[in-house]
Amino acid sequence: MLTVVLSGLRARWASFLGGFVALALGVGLLATMGLGLSATFHAPERSPQRFASPPVVVQGQDRLTLDVRRGTGTVSVAQRLDRPQPVDNDLLRELEARWTVTRSGGPDAVGVDAPAAEVRALVGARAQVLTGDERRRADPGHDRDADALVGVNALLGTSGGVTAFVSVFVVASTFAFAVALRRREFGLLRTAGATPGQIRRLLLAEAAALGVLASAAGCALGAAGAPLLARTLVDGGLAPAWFTVGGPAWPFHAAFWTGVTVALAGAVAASRRAGKVGPAAALREADVDADTLPLGRALLGTGLLLAGLGLLVHTYATDPSALLKRKTYTTLPMLLITGIALLSPLLVRPMARLLRLRGAVGTLVRENSAASVRRTAAVAAPVLVTVALAGTLFGSATSVTRAKGVEGREQTAAEYVVAGPALRPVAAPAGAVVSPTGPTSVFVRDGDEAVVKYGARAVTDPAAFAALARLPVVTGDPRDLDDRTIVVNEEFERHRVGETVEVWRADGTGPVRLRVVAVLALGTGDNGPYVTRANAPGSVPDRIDAHGGGTATARALEASGGTVRTADAWAEAERPSSGGPQARLGMVLVLGIALVYTVIGLANTLLMATSVRGGELASLRLAGATRAQILRVVTGEATLAVAIGTVLGLTVTALVLGALGAGLAALSAPVALALPWATVGAAAGVCATVAVAASALPAWRLTR
């Protein structure tokens, strides 16, 4: 068996080349992403800076700890505060009475030159006692390194998932089509006495050999590509400047065995189909596409398609805000893509017959595409993946960003908006209304089993805020906001006007009981609660809305130290309609992976398919067709297959964006859908170019 497998690989190396390259690239990308992910799990170790000399640091509490119900008992849960609490004055006096105390950078922490055990005994539960490397927690922005890795982790996780999905898709499609082209060979083997089990084992052995060789090559590619990925992420602003990849071994093990598994998984279905065909049937069907949609494939495709549609409907009905999240519009389309791709042989023939071209060339293009269902579907499938991912990823991200921008602009009547950290107070000119607000947080119990931290806005002047804000109020009146009340959204457990909400403030103080005076629609997720500055300790304005007063207002706002813009310019700067550069780079990375795989899949499929059409093309020449006409037929078939894949991809995009639009409407958010025609068109154009070239080159050689 091994001799037959190795001989077959040597004899048919060209037909295996595309699958080898796709699998090696996939393993290389998985290894690269794995190495990148491993580097995001731990931020670099840094020595303490604020209190480098004192061996002990006493810091105020930086977490709110509350008891919640778990089953029949209770457990303590902690939520991080916006900033640590100040060290208690009485505790400071006790520390200073016994040891040398160093003050630096604020009242939230002090350094103590004393034995740690004695300090802990004195402090008790009144504050935190930090020693060794834990003293870094007192440094300003001590967790900024870890926070900077969150986005990198999400991006690499998404890219790794897309890589795995597309690699399985392309490798499985390649194996299935290669097996379809080898039916005559299998018929001869069956005639010579080979059993169905031997045929299946032959294909699985070929897949295993290909998987091992391609995975080994892919691991080498991953080792070389990981540093390049790190530099790209740093240069694109997606990762901090210190980000580098390390050398753990587990990403290579995971990528290698994933590659072998993908190769075997892609060959399983094809081997089962090859083993079921008898000798006479194989010879009779060698050049005829019959039984192109087996019952198992039809059931699986229908199930995946219905599952994708069902999840879209279920998500819209139960949690429409989830449709706005990247995880949803990245993963759900994969079910739809796979389902439609499995059913594509059923869709190809009627779609091809819709083409109405005059002349012999047009007729041949239409009829050949409709008759050679496997070939047309194999070409359309990778195009479907690329177009669908381009439309859903870019379209959903752009639509969500645009909806947030429109929502933000609609929620203020201001003429000017100032944005910036720690804005200074400004005096309102005559005839002007000025409303400063700042970020804060509130902590609320969600039933008896959870504590939820909400990002909120702190209002400095409730009257000015009510005059300029145009909030999506469901019920109540924001003008009633004062130090004893709160404006909530529909996500709160208690969200009826007049109800009392128990709230802990951003510094952990509380609880305070605030009466609900208005309830807002959930929107795109930024319609958080509003409280006054009295309930937002430590909050500093980062935005000032202003209306009226003419140019004098603009000049007065410059004294705040922030950037003064018109409201329209502020909305565009805050939420660019095209998305931020980092977000675009991340999506380009994901789409680039899919496009590379599509190019490999298209080139491999069409080179294999056209290379075995020598007899058919020779018959056309004998029938009087010129070489140019034959080339137009072959390239026309490839272009039609790409067009069919594009239409199917746009169908998936329409389903996902339609569900997203319905979700935005259900959340009372602006429905600002955007289909990225330029991106989709570019992806389809690349596919068409590759398809035409990959079909024309072997056809030109065969018709010499």
XYZ file of C-alpha atoms in Angstrom:
704
model
C 0.000 0.000 0.000
C 2.767 2.442 0.915
C 4.508 1.811 -2.413
C 1.284 2.515 -4.309
C 0.696 5.693 -2.280
C 4.192 7.080 -2.849
C 4.085 6.167 -6.545
C 0.726 7.906 -6.870
C 2.026 11.039 -5.170
C 5.021 11.178 -7.516
C 2.921 10.541 -10.625
C 0.168 13.016 -9.747
C 2.205 15.641 -7.919
C 0.626 18.442 -9.948
C -2.891 17.557 -8.811
C -1.730 17.438 -5.176
C 0.281 20.652 -5.396
C -2.656 22.970 -4.704
C -3.780 20.990 -1.677
C -0.188 20.814 -0.405
C 0.308 24.567 -0.723
C -3.078 25.357 0.866
C -2.481 23.008 3.771
C 1.109 24.151 4.322
C 0.003 27.764 4.273
C -2.819 26.990 6.681
C -0.515 25.222 9.129
C 1.989 28.061 8.797
C -0.684 30.639 9.573
C -1.997 28.604 12.503
C 1.522 28.282 13.919
C 2.092 31.997 13.411
C -1.214 32.902 15.068
C -0.519 30.453 17.877
C 2.875 32.001 18.568
C 1.264 35.428 18.511
C -1.524 34.299 20.847
C 0.966 32.806 23.281
C 2.666 36.198 23.453
C -0.629 37.885 24.425
C -1.267 35.728 27.471
C 1.304 37.493 29.635
C 2.430 41.107 29.606
C 6.166 41.736 30.051
C 7.514 41.819 33.572
C 8.380 45.363 34.632
C 10.042 46.521 37.814
C 8.086 48.859 40.143
C 8.548 52.518 39.239
C 6.453 54.633 41.589
C 7.715 52.889 44.737
C 10.967 51.272 43.632
C 12.795 51.569 46.971
C 10.236 50.841 49.742
C 9.882 47.072 50.242
C 6.188 47.389 51.088
C 3.390 49.410 49.482
C 0.054 50.072 51.158
C -2.634 50.805 48.570
C -6.321 51.541 48.908
C -8.795 48.919 47.790
C -9.125 48.733 43.997
C -12.024 46.278 43.824
C -15.617 46.237 44.968
C -16.373 42.913 46.667
C -19.966 41.845 47.246
C -21.658 38.607 48.201
C -23.982 36.985 45.656
C -26.065 33.836 45.686
C -24.651 30.649 44.164
C -26.969 27.691 44.522
C -27.940 27.358 48.145
C -25.025 29.425 49.471
C -23.216 32.688 48.809
C -19.862 33.581 47.284
C -17.899 36.808 47.017
C -17.431 38.417 43.600
C -15.151 41.342 42.829
C -15.376 44.092 40.222
C -12.464 46.416 39.487
C -12.953 50.051 40.470
C -12.130 52.876 38.096
C -9.289 53.887 40.424
C -8.025 52.705 43.830
C -9.520 54.274 46.932
C -7.394 56.695 48.999
C -5.537 55.243 51.939
C -7.476 55.995 55.132
C -6.069 58.990 57.080
C -6.194 57.151 60.390
C -4.241 54.282 58.878
C -1.673 56.725 57.481
C -1.117 58.216 60.914
C -0.624 54.759 62.402
C 1.900 53.859 59.716
C 3.820 57.114 60.085
C 3.945 56.681 63.854
C 5.865 53.403 63.498
C 7.819 53.478 60.244
C 9.147 55.657 57.435
C 6.361 56.365 54.948
C 6.968 57.572 51.373
C 4.246 59.540 49.585
C 4.366 59.765 45.790
C 1.842 60.386 43.049
C -1.435 60.655 44.960
C -3.329 59.536 48.045
C -4.153 56.030 46.803
C -0.847 54.435 47.917
C 2.197 54.975 50.112
C 5.523 53.204 50.443
C 6.479 51.774 53.829
C 9.987 50.832 54.945
C 9.049 47.985 57.281
C 8.691 44.191 57.466
C 5.746 43.011 55.375
C 4.305 40.760 58.089
C 4.148 43.587 60.617
C 2.533 45.926 58.065
C -0.105 43.322 57.227
C -0.895 42.814 60.876
C -1.437 46.548 61.335
C -3.360 47.188 58.092
C -5.718 44.199 58.240
C -8.612 44.568 55.788
C -8.415 48.376 55.608
C -6.123 48.392 52.538
C -3.936 46.216 50.340
C -0.349 45.352 51.234
C 1.869 44.849 48.177
C 5.362 43.402 48.147
C 7.866 42.319 45.532
C 6.644 42.539 41.935
C 3.095 43.251 43.139
C 4.273 46.798 43.914
C 3.789 47.462 40.179
C 0.055 47.621 40.844
C 0.615 51.048 42.401
C 2.241 52.387 39.213
C 0.116 54.651 37.004
C -1.499 52.534 34.294
C 0.067 49.372 35.675
C -2.329 47.218 33.658
C -1.931 49.097 30.385
C 0.364 46.389 29.007
C -2.222 43.680 29.647
C -5.025 45.890 28.294
C -3.011 46.570 25.143
C -2.911 42.834 24.429
C -6.679 42.315 24.616
C -7.292 43.577 21.077
C -4.311 41.622 19.723
C -5.625 38.464 21.354
C -9.078 38.947 19.813
C -7.640 39.690 16.357
C -5.318 36.697 16.319
C -8.059 34.444 17.672
C -10.412 35.572 14.904
C -7.711 35.205 12.254
C -6.844 31.729 13.515
C -10.493 30.701 13.384
C -10.903 32.003 9.839
C -7.672 30.262 8.834
C -8.883 26.941 10.197
C -12.302 27.329 8.566
C -11.014 28.311 5.131
C -8.224 25.729 5.136
C -10.688 22.924 5.906
C -13.003 24.290 3.237
C -10.353 24.534 0.513
C -8.598 21.249 1.334
C -11.882 19.319 1.484
C -13.022 20.866 -1.799
C -9.678 20.065 -3.433
C -9.764 16.434 -2.332
C -13.380 15.990 -3.390
C -12.781 17.370 -6.868
C -9.517 15.450 -7.289
C -11.351 12.238 -6.433
C -14.093 13.066 -8.941
C -11.463 13.441 -11.665
C -9.943 10.037 -10.778
C -13.102 7.951 -11.211
C -11.698 6.168 -14.260
C -8.595 5.223 -12.294
C -10.714 3.889 -9.430
C -12.829 1.942 -11.901
C -9.738 0.270 -13.295
C -8.530 -0.558 -9.772
C -11.903 -2.059 -8.920
C -11.831 -4.057 -12.147
C -8.367 -5.336 -11.204
C -9.766 -6.657 -7.915
C -9.357 -3.750 -5.471
C -11.992 -3.696 -2.742
C -13.884 -0.547 -1.653
C -11.944 -0.659 1.618
C -8.639 -0.646 -0.242
C -9.737 2.351 -2.311
C -10.706 4.227 0.858
C -7.460 3.316 2.585
C -5.491 4.404 -0.487
C -7.051 7.859 -0.426
C -6.679 8.220 3.335
C -3.033 7.141 3.113
C -2.424 9.742 0.404
C -4.106 12.364 2.580
C -2.026 11.345 5.605
C 1.222 11.536 3.622
C 0.232 14.893 2.172
C -0.837 16.132 5.618
C 2.437 15.155 7.294
C 4.613 16.704 4.576
C 2.514 19.881 4.293
C 2.252 20.285 8.076
C 6.008 19.976 8.501
C 6.547 22.614 5.814
C 3.865 24.774 7.414
C 5.555 24.684 10.818
C 8.746 25.947 9.190
C 6.740 28.734 7.540
C 5.150 29.591 10.894
C 8.514 29.907 12.619
C 9.664 32.312 9.907
C 6.385 34.228 9.723
C 5.795 34.881 13.430
C 8.386 37.700 13.753
C 7.009 39.264 10.567
C 3.488 39.161 12.041
C 4.700 40.851 15.223
C 6.352 43.663 13.252
C 3.225 44.122 11.117
C 0.987 44.390 14.180
C 3.326 46.887 15.833
C 3.749 49.004 12.686
C -0.030 49.009 12.143
C -0.732 50.205 15.674
C -2.542 47.001 16.606
C 0.041 45.962 19.208
C 2.258 47.905 21.620
C 5.811 48.681 20.583
C 7.302 46.074 22.931
C 5.221 43.208 21.481
C 7.315 40.238 20.345
C 6.636 36.543 19.816
C 8.289 33.926 21.988
C 9.300 30.358 21.374
C 6.817 27.996 23.068
C 6.436 24.614 21.400
C 2.684 24.126 21.816
C 1.672 26.280 18.798
C 3.747 24.039 16.525
C 2.241 20.870 17.968
C -1.272 22.303 17.673
C -0.707 23.500 14.095
C 0.973 20.272 12.937
C -1.683 17.925 14.218
C -4.445 20.265 13.092
C -2.993 20.130 9.588
C -2.874 16.334 9.587
C -6.427 16.193 10.939
C -7.665 18.654 8.312
C -6.089 16.592 5.519
C -7.677 13.393 6.797
C -11.031 15.075 7.426
C -11.027 16.510 3.914
C -10.368 13.068 2.451
C -12.886 11.098 4.518
C -16.003 12.096 2.594
C -14.226 11.785 -0.760
C -12.862 8.334 0.134
C -16.282 7.070 1.192
C -17.747 8.225 -2.095
C -14.916 6.659 -4.102
C -15.281 3.344 -2.286
C -19.001 3.095 -3.021
C -18.698 3.189 -6.825
C -18.568 -0.121 -8.651
C -16.207 -0.840 -11.581
C -18.756 -0.553 -14.379
C -20.427 2.499 -12.883
C -17.097 4.238 -12.413
C -16.135 3.680 -16.039
C -19.558 4.697 -17.282
C -19.634 7.905 -15.214
C -16.057 8.941 -15.824
C -16.988 11.899 -18.015
C -20.558 12.479 -16.874
C -21.692 14.411 -13.767
C -24.430 12.348 -12.206
C -25.440 11.968 -8.584
C -23.645 15.232 -7.801
C -25.495 15.763 -4.532
C -25.503 12.605 -2.418
C -28.156 12.308 0.257
C -25.676 12.741 3.107
C -24.270 15.957 1.636
C -27.753 17.277 0.958
C -28.865 16.600 4.539
C -25.714 18.116 6.025
C -25.913 21.211 3.832
C -29.593 21.710 4.582
C -28.972 21.233 8.299
C -26.122 23.765 8.392
C -28.082 26.288 6.340
C -31.137 25.951 8.573
C -28.915 26.129 11.671
C -27.331 29.359 10.440
C -30.694 30.909 9.612
C -32.150 29.653 12.881
C -29.323 31.173 14.912
C -29.745 34.503 13.127
C -33.471 34.527 13.918
C -32.941 33.300 17.492
C -30.260 35.928 18.163
C -32.502 38.656 16.751
C -35.436 37.514 18.889
C -33.568 36.991 22.171
C -30.528 39.292 22.139
C -30.426 41.638 19.127
C -27.444 43.501 20.590
C -25.340 40.344 20.000
C -25.753 40.852 16.239
C -23.574 43.972 16.575
C -20.625 42.046 18.012
C -17.690 40.917 15.901
C -17.845 37.388 17.255
C -21.385 37.017 15.908
C -20.886 38.423 12.416
C -17.645 36.463 12.075
C -18.871 33.010 13.150
C -22.510 32.877 12.023
C -21.707 33.449 8.328
C -19.472 30.363 8.427
C -22.527 28.155 8.976
C -24.348 29.817 6.086
C -21.285 29.630 3.831
C -20.743 25.933 4.524
C -24.418 25.095 4.091
C -24.724 26.907 0.761
C -21.413 25.483 -0.464
C -22.573 21.932 0.272
C -25.817 22.610 -1.603
C -24.081 24.420 -4.474
C -24.303 21.460 -6.911
C -28.064 21.767 -6.574
C -27.920 25.522 -7.255
C -25.331 25.644 -10.029
C -27.380 24.136 -12.843
C -30.431 26.453 -12.599
C -28.197 29.498 -12.062
C -26.094 28.637 -15.113
C -29.195 28.112 -17.234
C -30.298 31.656 -16.407
C -27.467 32.946 -18.597
C -28.716 34.022 -22.006
C -25.842 34.519 -24.434
C -26.162 34.422 -28.181
C -23.931 32.445 -30.472
C -22.176 29.136 -30.237
C -19.669 30.296 -27.609
C -22.393 31.524 -25.262
C -24.388 28.333 -25.691
C -21.360 26.167 -24.965
C -20.466 28.222 -21.869
C -23.988 27.876 -20.503
C -24.471 24.190 -21.285
C -20.968 23.072 -20.250
C -21.313 24.891 -16.922
C -24.733 23.352 -16.308
C -23.578 19.859 -17.309
C -20.229 19.901 -15.428
C -21.796 20.629 -12.078
C -18.871 19.380 -10.008
C -16.357 21.549 -11.819
C -18.540 24.652 -11.678
C -19.367 24.123 -8.000
C -15.705 23.480 -7.137
C -14.748 26.820 -8.724
C -17.678 28.724 -7.195
C -17.092 27.450 -3.636
C -13.860 29.348 -2.788
C -15.274 32.482 -4.428
C -18.348 32.125 -2.227
C -16.114 32.042 0.876
C -14.139 35.150 -0.063
C -17.073 37.275 -1.208
C -19.196 36.278 1.784
C -16.424 37.038 4.274
C -15.644 40.333 2.553
C -19.291 41.359 2.569
C -20.153 40.227 6.087
C -16.960 41.306 7.876
C -16.469 44.664 6.207
C -20.188 45.299 5.770
C -21.140 44.474 9.349
C -18.214 46.347 10.896
C -18.841 49.416 8.732
C -22.581 49.297 9.397
C -22.112 49.080 13.175
C -19.548 51.894 13.159
C -21.773 54.064 10.981
C -24.803 53.380 13.192
C -22.812 54.387 16.281
C -21.697 57.594 14.589
C -25.205 58.514 13.453
C -26.575 57.675 16.887
C -23.969 59.826 18.631
C -24.697 62.782 16.341
C -28.456 62.451 16.766
C -28.156 62.494 20.554
C -26.865 66.036 20.832
C -28.245 69.393 19.715
C -24.834 70.994 20.181
C -23.189 73.155 17.549
C -19.720 72.538 18.962
C -18.253 69.589 20.826
C -14.953 69.590 22.704
C -13.211 66.277 23.347
C -10.075 65.506 25.295
C -8.835 64.100 28.593
C -9.259 66.163 31.772
C -10.936 69.208 30.228
C -10.795 72.475 32.167
C -14.025 74.299 33.106
C -15.120 77.062 30.734
C -17.452 79.989 31.254
C -20.490 80.029 28.969
C -20.686 83.205 26.838
C -23.905 85.157 26.751
C -26.645 83.211 24.995
C -24.720 79.925 25.063
C -25.504 76.642 26.772
C -22.486 74.581 27.832
C -22.786 71.011 29.121
C -19.660 69.160 30.378
C -19.852 65.399 30.944
C -17.258 62.830 31.955
C -16.779 59.065 32.195
C -17.603 57.135 35.343
C -18.949 53.750 36.390
C -21.757 52.422 38.526
C -22.102 48.952 40.028
C -25.530 47.357 40.273
C -26.727 43.975 41.446
C -28.321 41.931 38.681
C -30.757 39.907 40.753
C -29.136 37.955 43.565
C -26.536 36.183 41.445
C -24.347 38.839 39.793
C -22.855 42.299 40.118
C -22.689 44.308 36.885
C -20.377 47.222 36.141
C -21.912 49.813 33.802
C -19.954 52.495 32.022
C -21.838 55.711 32.781
C -21.641 59.438 32.104
C -21.317 62.031 34.863
C -23.357 65.186 34.225
C -21.993 68.459 35.606
C -25.023 70.672 34.913
C -28.306 68.699 34.650
C -30.235 71.682 33.262
C -27.713 72.337 30.468
C -27.482 68.630 29.783
C -31.260 68.335 29.423
C -31.276 71.324 27.057
C -28.711 69.806 24.667
C -29.206 66.054 24.977
C -31.494 64.260 22.529
C -31.508 60.860 24.155
C -33.636 57.936 22.888
C -36.049 58.106 25.817
C -38.483 55.217 26.132
C -40.244 56.627 29.157
C -39.640 59.336 31.755
C -37.872 62.697 31.486
C -34.071 63.275 31.772
C -34.787 66.822 32.963
C -35.591 65.337 36.372
C -31.987 64.135 36.832
C -30.440 65.318 40.109
C -28.204 64.030 42.905
C -30.882 61.580 44.095
C -31.892 60.174 40.701
C -30.474 58.244 37.752
C -31.186 57.759 34.037
C -30.912 54.061 33.067
C -31.307 51.979 29.929
C -33.465 48.939 29.251
C -30.629 46.590 30.175
C -31.049 47.372 33.871
C -33.026 44.816 35.851
C -35.023 47.631 37.433
C -35.899 49.976 34.569
C -39.301 51.419 35.351
C -39.696 55.111 36.135
C -40.135 55.607 39.862
C -38.299 52.427 40.878
C -35.281 52.677 43.155
C -31.912 51.303 42.069
C -29.193 50.411 44.583
C -25.907 51.675 43.172
C -22.249 51.572 44.185
C -20.174 54.468 42.852
C -16.985 54.288 40.770
C -14.771 54.460 43.876
C -16.652 51.637 45.600
C -18.603 53.822 47.993
C -22.225 52.961 48.555
C -24.691 51.615 48.173
C -26.803 54.678 47.413
C -30.430 54.430 46.430
C -31.261 56.421 43.300
C -34.702 56.841 41.802
C -35.140 56.112 38.078
C -36.404 59.232 36.274
C -35.933 58.111 32.648
C -35.334 54.919 30.703
C -33.371 54.922 27.447
C -33.456 52.501 24.525
C -30.451 50.217 24.478
C -29.281 51.406 21.044
C -25.840 50.342 19.838
C -24.619 49.900 23.403
C -23.439 53.432 24.197
C -26.676 54.605 25.836
C -25.320 53.953 29.282
C -26.701 55.303 32.553
C -26.382 58.986 33.507
C -25.731 60.327 37.001
C -24.692 63.699 38.398
C -21.146 64.538 39.485
C -22.195 63.982 43.096
C -22.519 60.282 42.311
C -19.347 60.108 40.197
C -16.381 60.718 42.514
C -13.139 61.319 40.675
C -14.773 61.831 37.295
C -13.225 64.568 35.140
C -15.030 65.939 32.037
C -13.758 64.607 28.710
C -16.484 66.165 26.564
C -18.207 69.542 26.457
C -21.294 70.179 24.306
C -22.135 73.781 23.484
C -24.905 75.568 21.605
C -25.488 79.224 20.847
C -23.263 82.216 21.433
C -21.755 82.227 17.938
C -18.000 82.367 17.437
C -17.517 83.599 20.999
C -18.479 80.142 22.187
C -15.872 78.483 19.988
C -13.186 80.831 21.357
C -14.282 80.198 24.941
C -14.202 76.436 24.434
C -10.542 76.606 23.384
C -9.665 77.398 27.006
C -10.755 73.878 27.983
C -7.573 72.389 26.563
C -9.419 69.980 24.277
C -10.060 69.787 20.545
C -12.933 72.008 19.422
C -14.969 70.736 16.476
C -18.370 71.238 15.001
C -20.793 68.530 16.060
C -20.688 66.905 12.626
C -16.876 66.889 12.549
C -16.767 65.510 16.098
C -19.138 62.654 15.199
C -17.028 61.702 12.179
C -13.782 61.879 14.180
C -15.268 59.852 17.042
C -16.736 57.141 14.798
C -15.208 57.324 11.285
C -17.688 55.906 8.783
C -14.911 53.797 7.299
C -13.791 52.524 10.708
C -10.499 53.135 12.467
C -7.195 52.274 10.777
C -6.479 49.503 13.281
C -9.885 47.902 12.727
C -9.444 48.085 8.948
C -5.989 46.523 9.161
C -7.399 43.683 11.242
C -10.176 42.986 8.735
C -7.740 43.210 5.831
C -5.606 40.581 7.567
C -8.589 38.238 7.925
C -9.805 38.838 4.370
C -6.275 38.456 3.015
C -6.114 34.952 4.475
C -9.368 34.009 2.750
C -8.276 35.575 -0.536
C -4.950 33.740 -0.589
C -6.747 30.459 -0.033
C -9.255 31.311 -2.743
C -6.471 31.988 -5.234
C -4.839 28.643 -4.400
C -8.134 26.760 -4.589
C -9.178 28.361 -7.870
C -5.823 27.869 -9.554
C -5.542 24.262 -8.442
C -9.112 23.329 -9.370
C -9.045 24.917 -12.807
C -5.582 23.631 -13.679
C -6.704 20.094 -12.796
C -10.081 20.425 -14.504
C -8.829 21.957 -17.736
C -5.850 19.597 -18.018
C -8.125 16.543 -18.351
C -10.303 18.136 -21.060
C -7.901 17.407 -23.925
C -10.320 15.070 -25.696
C -13.236 17.461 -25.355
C -11.251 20.424 -26.671
C -9.864 18.343 -29.539
C -13.436 17.423 -30.506
C -14.329 21.107 -30.648
C -11.379 21.758 -32.945
C -12.524 18.920 -35.220
C -16.005 20.418 -35.246
C -14.591 23.654 -36.671
C -14.022 25.769 -33.564
C -11.016 28.069 -33.712
C -8.423 28.238 -30.987
C -9.681 31.680 -29.937
C -13.246 30.372 -29.665
C -12.139 27.463 -27.492
C -10.233 29.829 -25.212
C -13.323 32.040 -24.942
C -15.444 28.999 -24.032
C -13.038 27.824 -21.329
C -12.498 31.272 -19.825
C -16.214 32.020 -20.122
C -17.012 28.910 -18.073
C -14.497 29.994 -15.415
C -15.941 33.511 -15.336
C -19.494 32.183 -15.045
C -18.462 29.944 -12.130
C -16.886 32.958 -10.399
C -20.068 34.943 -11.021
C -22.164 32.159 -9.477
C -19.879 32.089 -6.435
C -20.147 35.871 -6.171
C -23.952 35.756 -6.251
C -23.998 33.064 -3.565
C -21.564 35.095 -1.455
C -23.734 38.181 -1.824
C -26.712 36.091 -0.727
C -24.933 35.242 2.532
C -23.996 38.905 2.926
C -27.602 39.987 2.398
C -28.838 37.533 5.033
C -26.303 38.688 7.631
C -26.715 42.403 6.938
C -30.497 41.998 6.865
C -30.417 40.426 10.325
C -28.068 43.187 11.498
C -30.444 45.866 10.200
C -33.375 44.185 11.932
C -31.329 44.034 15.146
C -30.489 47.746 14.949
C -34.154 48.559 14.444
C -35.140 46.377 17.411
C -32.623 48.274 19.565
C -34.075 51.630 18.423
C -30.717 52.451 16.844
C -30.198 54.092 13.439
C -30.238 51.544 10.626
C -27.227 52.600 8.562
C -26.288 49.505 6.579
C -23.306 49.627 4.271
C -22.369 47.037 1.657
C -18.653 47.384 0.851
C -19.016 47.278 -2.908
C -15.396 48.258 -3.505
C -14.052 45.474 -1.282
C -16.443 42.863 -2.651
C -15.756 43.981 -6.209
C -11.998 43.823 -5.677
C -12.249 40.330 -4.188
C -14.451 39.120 -7.046
C -12.137 40.777 -9.578
C -9.081 38.988 -8.177
C -10.979 35.696 -8.272
C -12.056 36.262 -11.872
C -8.526 37.175 -12.960
C -7.028 34.072 -11.354
C -9.801 31.854 -12.747
C -9.361 33.140 -16.295
C -5.583 32.729 -16.178
C -5.712 29.264 -14.580
C -8.159 28.003 -17.197
C -6.651 29.723 -20.233
C -3.074 28.519 -19.743
C -3.746 24.742 -19.882
C -6.386 25.251 -22.593
C -3.877 27.155 -24.716
C -1.347 24.331 -24.246
C -3.897 21.629 -25.114
C -5.027 23.375 -28.317
C -1.579 23.951 -29.795
